[in-house]
Protein backbone atom coordinates (compact mmCIF):
# COMPACT_ATOMS: atom_id res chain seq x y z
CA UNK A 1 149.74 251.69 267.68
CA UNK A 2 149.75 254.78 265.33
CA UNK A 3 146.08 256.57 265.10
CA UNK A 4 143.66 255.75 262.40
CA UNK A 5 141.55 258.32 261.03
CA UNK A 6 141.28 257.03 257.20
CA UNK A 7 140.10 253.93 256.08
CA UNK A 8 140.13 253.65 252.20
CA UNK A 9 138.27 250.58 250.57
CA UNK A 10 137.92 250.16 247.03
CA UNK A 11 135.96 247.81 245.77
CA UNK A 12 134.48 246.21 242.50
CA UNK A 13 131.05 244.79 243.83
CA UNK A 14 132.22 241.50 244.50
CA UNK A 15 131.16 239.19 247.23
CA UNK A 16 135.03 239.62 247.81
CA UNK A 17 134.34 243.58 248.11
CA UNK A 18 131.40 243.23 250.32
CA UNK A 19 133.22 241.82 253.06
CA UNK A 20 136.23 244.52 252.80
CA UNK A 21 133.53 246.60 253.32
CA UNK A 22 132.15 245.39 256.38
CA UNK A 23 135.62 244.62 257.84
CA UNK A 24 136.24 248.17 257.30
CA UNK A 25 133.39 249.49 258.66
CA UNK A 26 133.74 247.22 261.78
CA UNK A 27 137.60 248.64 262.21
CA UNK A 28 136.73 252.07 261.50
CA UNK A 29 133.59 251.67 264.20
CA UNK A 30 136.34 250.37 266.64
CA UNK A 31 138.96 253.03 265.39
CA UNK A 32 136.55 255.72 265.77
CA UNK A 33 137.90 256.47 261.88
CA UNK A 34 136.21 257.41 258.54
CA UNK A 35 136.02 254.96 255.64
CA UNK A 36 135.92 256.49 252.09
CA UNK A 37 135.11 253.83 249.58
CA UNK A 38 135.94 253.83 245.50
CA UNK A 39 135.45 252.32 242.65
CA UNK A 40 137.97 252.65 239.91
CA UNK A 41 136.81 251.60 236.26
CA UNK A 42 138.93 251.16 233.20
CA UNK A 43 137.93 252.29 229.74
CA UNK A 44 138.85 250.39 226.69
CA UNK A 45 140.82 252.24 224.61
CA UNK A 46 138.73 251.57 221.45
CA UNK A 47 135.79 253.09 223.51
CA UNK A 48 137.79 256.30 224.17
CA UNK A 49 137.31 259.71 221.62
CA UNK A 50 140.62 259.14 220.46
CA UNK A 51 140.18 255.82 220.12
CA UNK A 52 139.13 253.64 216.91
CA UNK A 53 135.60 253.93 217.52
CA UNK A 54 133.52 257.44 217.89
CA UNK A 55 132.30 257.84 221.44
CA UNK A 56 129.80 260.04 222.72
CA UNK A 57 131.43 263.07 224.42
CA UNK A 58 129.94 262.40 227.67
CA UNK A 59 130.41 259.26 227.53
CA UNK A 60 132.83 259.08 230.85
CA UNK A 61 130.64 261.36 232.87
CA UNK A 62 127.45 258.94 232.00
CA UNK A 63 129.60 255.81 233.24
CA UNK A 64 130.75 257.90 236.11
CA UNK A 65 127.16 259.14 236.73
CA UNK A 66 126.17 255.82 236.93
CA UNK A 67 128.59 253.43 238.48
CA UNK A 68 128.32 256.57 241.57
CA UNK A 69 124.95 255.52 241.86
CA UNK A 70 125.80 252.16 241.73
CA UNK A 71 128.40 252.66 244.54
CA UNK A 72 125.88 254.45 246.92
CA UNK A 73 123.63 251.73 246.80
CA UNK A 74 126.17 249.19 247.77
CA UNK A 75 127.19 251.65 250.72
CA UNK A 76 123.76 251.56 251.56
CA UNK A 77 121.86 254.18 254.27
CA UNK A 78 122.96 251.89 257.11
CA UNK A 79 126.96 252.57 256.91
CA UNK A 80 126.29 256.10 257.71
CA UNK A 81 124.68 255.08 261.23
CA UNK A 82 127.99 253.05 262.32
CA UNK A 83 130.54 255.80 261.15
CA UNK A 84 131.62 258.43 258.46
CA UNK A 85 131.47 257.08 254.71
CA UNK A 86 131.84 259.20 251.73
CA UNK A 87 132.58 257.38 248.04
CA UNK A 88 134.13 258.17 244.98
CA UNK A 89 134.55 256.75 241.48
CA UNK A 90 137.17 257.43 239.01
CA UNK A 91 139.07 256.03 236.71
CA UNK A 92 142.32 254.06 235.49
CA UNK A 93 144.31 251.36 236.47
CA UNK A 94 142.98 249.87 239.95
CA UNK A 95 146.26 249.15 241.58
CA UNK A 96 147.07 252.84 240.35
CA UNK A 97 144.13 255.17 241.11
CA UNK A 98 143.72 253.12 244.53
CA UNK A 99 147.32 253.99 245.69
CA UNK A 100 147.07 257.50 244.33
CA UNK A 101 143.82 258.23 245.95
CA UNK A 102 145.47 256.98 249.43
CA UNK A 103 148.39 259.33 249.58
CA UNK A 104 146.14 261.93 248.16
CA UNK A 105 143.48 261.38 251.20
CA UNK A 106 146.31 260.53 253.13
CA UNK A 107 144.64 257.34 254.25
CA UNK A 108 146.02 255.33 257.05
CA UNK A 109 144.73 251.59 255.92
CA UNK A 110 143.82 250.11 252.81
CA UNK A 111 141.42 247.35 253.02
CA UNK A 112 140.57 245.35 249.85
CA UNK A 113 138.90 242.28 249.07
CA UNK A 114 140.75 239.63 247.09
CA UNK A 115 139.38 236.83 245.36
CA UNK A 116 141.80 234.21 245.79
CA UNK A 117 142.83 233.15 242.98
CA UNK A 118 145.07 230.69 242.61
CA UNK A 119 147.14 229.27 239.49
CA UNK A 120 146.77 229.74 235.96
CA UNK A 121 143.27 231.82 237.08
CA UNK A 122 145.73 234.44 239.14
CA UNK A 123 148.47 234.82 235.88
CA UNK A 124 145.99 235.37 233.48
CA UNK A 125 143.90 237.81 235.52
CA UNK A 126 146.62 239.38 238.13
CA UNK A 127 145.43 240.61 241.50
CA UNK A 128 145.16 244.16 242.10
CA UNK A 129 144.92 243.29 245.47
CA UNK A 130 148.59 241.86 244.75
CA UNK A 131 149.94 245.24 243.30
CA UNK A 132 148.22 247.13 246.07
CA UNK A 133 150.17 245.13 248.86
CA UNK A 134 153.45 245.46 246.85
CA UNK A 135 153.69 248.88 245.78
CA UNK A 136 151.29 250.90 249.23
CA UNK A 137 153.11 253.07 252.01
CA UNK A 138 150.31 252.16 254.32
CA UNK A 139 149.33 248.79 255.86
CA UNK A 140 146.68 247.02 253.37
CA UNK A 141 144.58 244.60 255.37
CA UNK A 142 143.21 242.00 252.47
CA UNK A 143 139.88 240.27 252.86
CA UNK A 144 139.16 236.87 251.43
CA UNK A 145 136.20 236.08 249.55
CA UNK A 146 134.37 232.94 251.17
């Protein structure tokens, strides 16, 4: 078994997301690994400067601003005791950014929280758990929502 010293787990808030994130932090405990965790959001392009409507400049650093601080508080103080988090939002496509940002960290495991979705539900709506598994060049471990 190859050595694991990145855990990357993105996540959207979900009950779905809450359990990647313990299952990561258990496997990076037992690992002795890091975990960084993200958030990637998606603009509308009619939201954007160039789009139809006028946005305020700042309006992507105010989102970022505060989807960060929503992302620390789901981390929570008590992550830090069991092993190394650090978070980061940005954003773009999910299945994209969270692919990107693991051969830019270099991550060894993805692990992501899917809804499970089945049906009409799943082609409306995709999975971007789905397009992670399909297009990663690490292992993605997937964790079910209850």
């Amino acid at each position: 078994m190859s050595e694991y010293r990145l855990i990357l787990c993105p996540v959207d808030f979900s009950e779905a997301s809450k359990r990647a994130f313990e299952a990561a932090l258990d496997l990076a405990a037992r690992l002795k690994a890091e975990v960084r965790v993200i958030h990637v959001y998606e603009l509308p392009a009619s939201v954007l400067p160039e789009g139809v409507l006028e946005a305020p400049s700042d309006l992507e650093a105010v989102i970022e601003e505060r989807l960060q601080k929503r992302l620390d508080a789901f981390v929570g103080d008590g992550a830090a005791e069991r092993v190394n988090v650090t978070t980061g939002v940005c954003e773009g496509v999910a299945y994209v950014e969270i692919t990107e940002a693991a051969k830019e960290l270099d991550a060894d495991m993805i692990v992501i929280g899917t809804h499970g979705r089945t049906g009409l539900a799943h082609m409306l709506l995709g999975s971007v758990a789905e397009h992670v598994i399909r297009i990663s060049d690490v292992p993605v471990l997937t964790v079910r929502e209850r």
